[in-house]
Amino acid sequence: MRRSLISALALIPGSAAPLLAQEHEAKGGLLSVNTGLSAWTIIIFLIVFAILAKFAFPKILGAVEERERHLAELAEAAEKDRAEAAALVEEHRRLVEETRGKVQEALGEARNTAEKMRSELMEQARREHDELLARGRAEVANERAGMLEQVRRDAAELAMRAAEKLVRRSLDGDDNRRLVQEYLAQVAGPAARA
């Protein structure tokens, strides 16, 4: 179908060429109007236009419309991608701020926990120090009491020996008392100072 149409179109200018040549020779002028030539030109133009309108223009218009549709889709996709990118950037910013807040909160909690642990450890160390000090004081007091008791026993032992010596000497009662009291005063003097 196409070949026959193209062949017909090729024959039309060929058949009109001799007519055009004859008319041109007869009248010859640049500004003269040749009605036969004008008629054939209009006919050929209308035939070519009809063929183009039937076969070429729909395809060309279809291609143009497809191209426009494709460009519109690309523009729409680009706008959608831009909007998505903006949303992702905003989400990223929000996540960064949220993470920054969580990090600051965690650091604050860690500082508070460390301060609390330090306070607890200091308090525990103070308690242990106070307990050790109290235990040491109690031990010193017990040792002192034990030593004083030992000194008293020793003093009593010495008093007994002194009394024994006094009994052997057979002194009278006033002398015995006086000697025992002097002896106890001598023994108690250094013990009372300690």
GROMACS .gro file of C-alpha atoms in nm:
model
  194
    1MET     CA    1   0.000   0.000   0.000
    2ARG     CA    2   0.276   0.237   0.089
    3ARG     CA    3   0.480   0.152  -0.217
    4SER     CA    4   0.189   0.217  -0.450
    5LEU     CA    5   0.118   0.548  -0.279
    6ILE     CA    6   0.480   0.656  -0.304
    7SER     CA    7   0.489   0.550  -0.673
    8ALA     CA    8   0.176   0.752  -0.746
    9LEU     CA    9   0.324   1.055  -0.579
   10ALA     CA   10   0.642   1.019  -0.781
   11LEU     CA   11   0.446   1.000  -1.110
   12ILE     CA   12   0.238   1.309  -1.046
   13PRO     CA   13   0.526   1.559  -1.063
   14GLY     CA   14   0.671   1.370  -1.359
   15SER     CA   15   0.349   1.397  -1.563
   16ALA     CA   16   0.310   1.763  -1.480
   17ALA     CA   17   0.667   1.853  -1.578
   18PRO     CA   18   0.611   1.863  -1.961
   19LEU     CA   19   0.305   2.078  -1.920
   20LEU     CA   20   0.489   2.316  -1.698
   21ALA     CA   21   0.777   2.341  -1.941
   22GLN     CA   22   0.546   2.426  -2.232
   23GLU     CA   23   0.365   2.696  -2.043
   24HIS     CA   24   0.683   2.845  -1.915
   25GLU     CA   25   0.827   2.873  -2.267
   26ALA     CA   26   0.513   3.028  -2.401
   27LYS     CA   27   0.467   3.303  -2.154
   28GLY     CA   28   0.806   3.327  -1.992
   29GLY     CA   29   0.808   3.590  -1.721
   30LEU     CA   30   0.902   3.581  -1.369
   31LEU     CA   31   0.595   3.750  -1.232
   32SER     CA   32   0.341   3.585  -1.455
   33VAL     CA   33   0.095   3.339  -1.298
   34ASN     CA   34   0.057   3.000  -1.461
   35THR     CA   35  -0.283   2.861  -1.368
   36GLY     CA   36  -0.210   2.506  -1.476
   37LEU     CA   37   0.104   2.494  -1.271
   38SER     CA   38  -0.073   2.649  -0.975
   39ALA     CA   39  -0.354   2.396  -1.002
   40TRP     CA   40  -0.115   2.101  -1.015
   41THR     CA   41   0.086   2.244  -0.723
   42ILE     CA   42  -0.228   2.277  -0.514
   43ILE     CA   43  -0.343   1.926  -0.609
   44ILE     CA   44  -0.004   1.773  -0.527
   45PHE     CA   45   0.008   1.969  -0.204
   46LEU     CA   46  -0.338   1.845  -0.103
   47ILE     CA   47  -0.251   1.484  -0.193
   48VAL     CA   48   0.076   1.500   0.000
   49PHE     CA   49  -0.100   1.671   0.287
   50ALA     CA   50  -0.375   1.405   0.290
   51ILE     CA   51  -0.116   1.126   0.284
   52LEU     CA   52   0.082   1.292   0.561
   53ALA     CA   53  -0.238   1.356   0.760
   54LYS     CA   54  -0.342   0.995   0.718
   55PHE     CA   55  -0.012   0.824   0.789
   56ALA     CA   56   0.264   1.052   0.916
   57PHE     CA   57   0.091   1.315   1.129
   58PRO     CA   58  -0.078   1.066   1.367
   59LYS     CA   59   0.254   0.895   1.427
   60ILE     CA   60   0.436   1.225   1.468
   61LEU     CA   61   0.164   1.356   1.701
   62GLY     CA   62   0.164   1.027   1.887
   63ALA     CA   63   0.540   1.046   1.927
   64VAL     CA   64   0.516   1.409   2.041
   65GLU     CA   65   0.237   1.326   2.285
   66GLU     CA   66   0.432   1.022   2.411
   67ARG     CA   67   0.737   1.241   2.453
   68GLU     CA   68   0.532   1.502   2.640
   69ARG     CA   69   0.379   1.231   2.859
   70HIS     CA   70   0.723   1.084   2.924
   71LEU     CA   71   0.866   1.427   3.010
   72ALA     CA   72   0.568   1.496   3.239
   73GLU     CA   73   0.625   1.161   3.409
   74LEU     CA   74   0.994   1.240   3.447
   75ALA     CA   75   0.913   1.582   3.589
   76GLU     CA   76   0.658   1.427   3.824
   77ALA     CA   77   0.905   1.157   3.928
   78ALA     CA   78   1.176   1.420   3.979
   79GLU     CA   79   0.940   1.627   4.194
   80LYS     CA   80   0.839   1.317   4.387
   81ASP     CA   81   1.207   1.222   4.434
   82ARG     CA   82   1.287   1.577   4.545
   83ALA     CA   83   1.002   1.568   4.796
   84GLU     CA   84   1.117   1.226   4.920
   85ALA     CA   85   1.475   1.351   4.947
   86ALA     CA   86   1.358   1.656   5.142
   87ALA     CA   87   1.153   1.430   5.369
   88LEU     CA   88   1.452   1.200   5.417
   89VAL     CA   89   1.678   1.496   5.496
   90GLU     CA   90   1.424   1.623   5.748
   91GLU     CA   91   1.391   1.273   5.898
   92HIS     CA   92   1.770   1.249   5.914
   93ARG     CA   93   1.788   1.585   6.092
   94ARG     CA   94   1.517   1.476   6.334
   95LEU     CA   95   1.699   1.149   6.403
   96VAL     CA   96   2.028   1.333   6.455
   97GLU     CA   97   1.863   1.571   6.702
   98GLU     CA   98   1.688   1.282   6.874
   99THR     CA   99   2.014   1.087   6.895
  100ARG     CA  100   2.197   1.395   7.020
  101GLY     CA  101   1.930   1.435   7.290
  102LYS     CA  102   1.958   1.068   7.387
  103VAL     CA  103   2.337   1.092   7.402
  104GLN     CA  104   2.317   1.401   7.623
  105GLU     CA  105   2.061   1.226   7.842
  106ALA     CA  106   2.279   0.913   7.866
  107LEU     CA  107   2.584   1.126   7.951
  108GLY     CA  108   2.383   1.305   8.219
  109GLU     CA  109   2.264   0.975   8.362
  110ALA     CA  110   2.620   0.839   8.353
  111ARG     CA  111   2.746   1.149   8.535
  112ASN     CA  112   2.469   1.118   8.792
  113THR     CA  113   2.538   0.747   8.837
  114ALA     CA  114   2.911   0.810   8.870
  115GLU     CA  115   2.851   1.088   9.123
  116LYS     CA  116   2.609   0.867   9.316
  117MET     CA  117   2.857   0.576   9.314
  118ARG     CA  118   3.137   0.810   9.424
  119SER     CA  119   2.919   0.942   9.707
  120GLU     CA  120   2.822   0.589   9.810
  121LEU     CA  121   3.185   0.474   9.801
  122MET     CA  122   3.295   0.778  10.001
  123GLU     CA  123   3.019   0.716  10.255
  124GLN     CA  124   3.110   0.348  10.277
  125ALA     CA  125   3.478   0.439  10.321
  126ARG     CA  126   3.382   0.687  10.595
  127ARG     CA  127   3.171   0.425  10.770
  128GLU     CA  128   3.450   0.169  10.747
  129HIS     CA  129   3.699   0.430  10.871
  130ASP     CA  130   3.471   0.521  11.161
  131GLU     CA  131   3.414   0.152  11.239
  132LEU     CA  132   3.789   0.082  11.233
  133LEU     CA  133   3.854   0.388  11.446
  134ALA     CA  134   3.582   0.288  11.693
  135ARG     CA  135   3.714  -0.069  11.699
  136GLY     CA  136   4.067   0.059  11.755
  137ARG     CA  137   3.949   0.287  12.033
  138ALA     CA  138   3.752   0.001  12.188
  139GLU     CA  139   4.057  -0.226  12.166
  140VAL     CA  140   4.275   0.045  12.318
  141ALA     CA  141   4.016   0.097  12.593
  142ASN     CA  142   3.996  -0.278  12.652
  143GLU     CA  143   4.374  -0.306  12.658
  144ARG     CA  144   4.393  -0.011  12.895
  145ALA     CA  145   4.124  -0.161  13.118
  146GLY     CA  146   4.305  -0.494  13.107
  147MET     CA  147   4.633  -0.327  13.191
  148LEU     CA  148   4.474  -0.132  13.474
  149GLU     CA  149   4.322  -0.453  13.602
  150GLN     CA  150   4.661  -0.620  13.578
  151VAL     CA  151   4.818  -0.326  13.762
  152ARG     CA  152   4.553  -0.355  14.032
  153ARG     CA  153   4.616  -0.726  14.062
  154ASP     CA  154   4.987  -0.666  14.077
  155ALA     CA  155   4.928  -0.392  14.332
  156ALA     CA  156   4.711  -0.623  14.535
  157GLU     CA  157   4.978  -0.892  14.508
  158LEU     CA  158   5.241  -0.647  14.617
  159ALA     CA  159   5.015  -0.528  14.894
  160MET     CA  160   4.973  -0.885  15.004
  161ARG     CA  161   5.348  -0.934  15.004
  162ALA     CA  162   5.396  -0.611  15.188
  163ALA     CA  163   5.136  -0.720  15.437
  164GLU     CA  164   5.308  -1.052  15.467
  165LYS     CA  165   5.635  -0.877  15.537
  166LEU     CA  166   5.462  -0.658  15.785
  167VAL     CA  167   5.314  -0.953  15.960
  168ARG     CA  168   5.653  -1.111  15.982
  169ARG     CA  169   5.799  -0.802  16.134
  170SER     CA  170   5.514  -0.785  16.372
  171LEU     CA  171   5.445  -0.420  16.358
  172ASP     CA  172   5.148  -0.273  16.529
  173GLY     CA  173   4.818  -0.205  16.345
  174ASP     CA  174   4.876   0.167  16.286
  175ASP     CA  175   5.212   0.108  16.131
  176ASN     CA  176   5.067  -0.168  15.910
  177ARG     CA  177   4.795   0.057  15.783
  178ARG     CA  178   5.029   0.345  15.723
  179LEU     CA  179   5.277   0.129  15.532
  180VAL     CA  180   5.005  -0.035  15.316
  181GLN     CA  181   4.852   0.305  15.233
  182GLU     CA  182   5.188   0.454  15.141
  183TYR     CA  183   5.269   0.154  14.928
  184LEU     CA  184   4.932   0.165  14.751
  185ALA     CA  185   4.973   0.539  14.694
  186GLN     CA  186   5.311   0.479  14.537
  187VAL     CA  187   5.177   0.200  14.314
  188ALA     CA  188   4.854   0.385  14.227
  189GLY     CA  189   5.041   0.708  14.142
  190PRO     CA  190   5.209   0.578  13.823
  191ALA     CA  191   4.898   0.375  13.728
  192ALA     CA  192   4.669   0.677  13.767
  193ARG     CA  193   4.899   0.884  13.544
  194ALA     CA  194   4.890   0.618  13.269
   0.00000   0.00000   0.00000
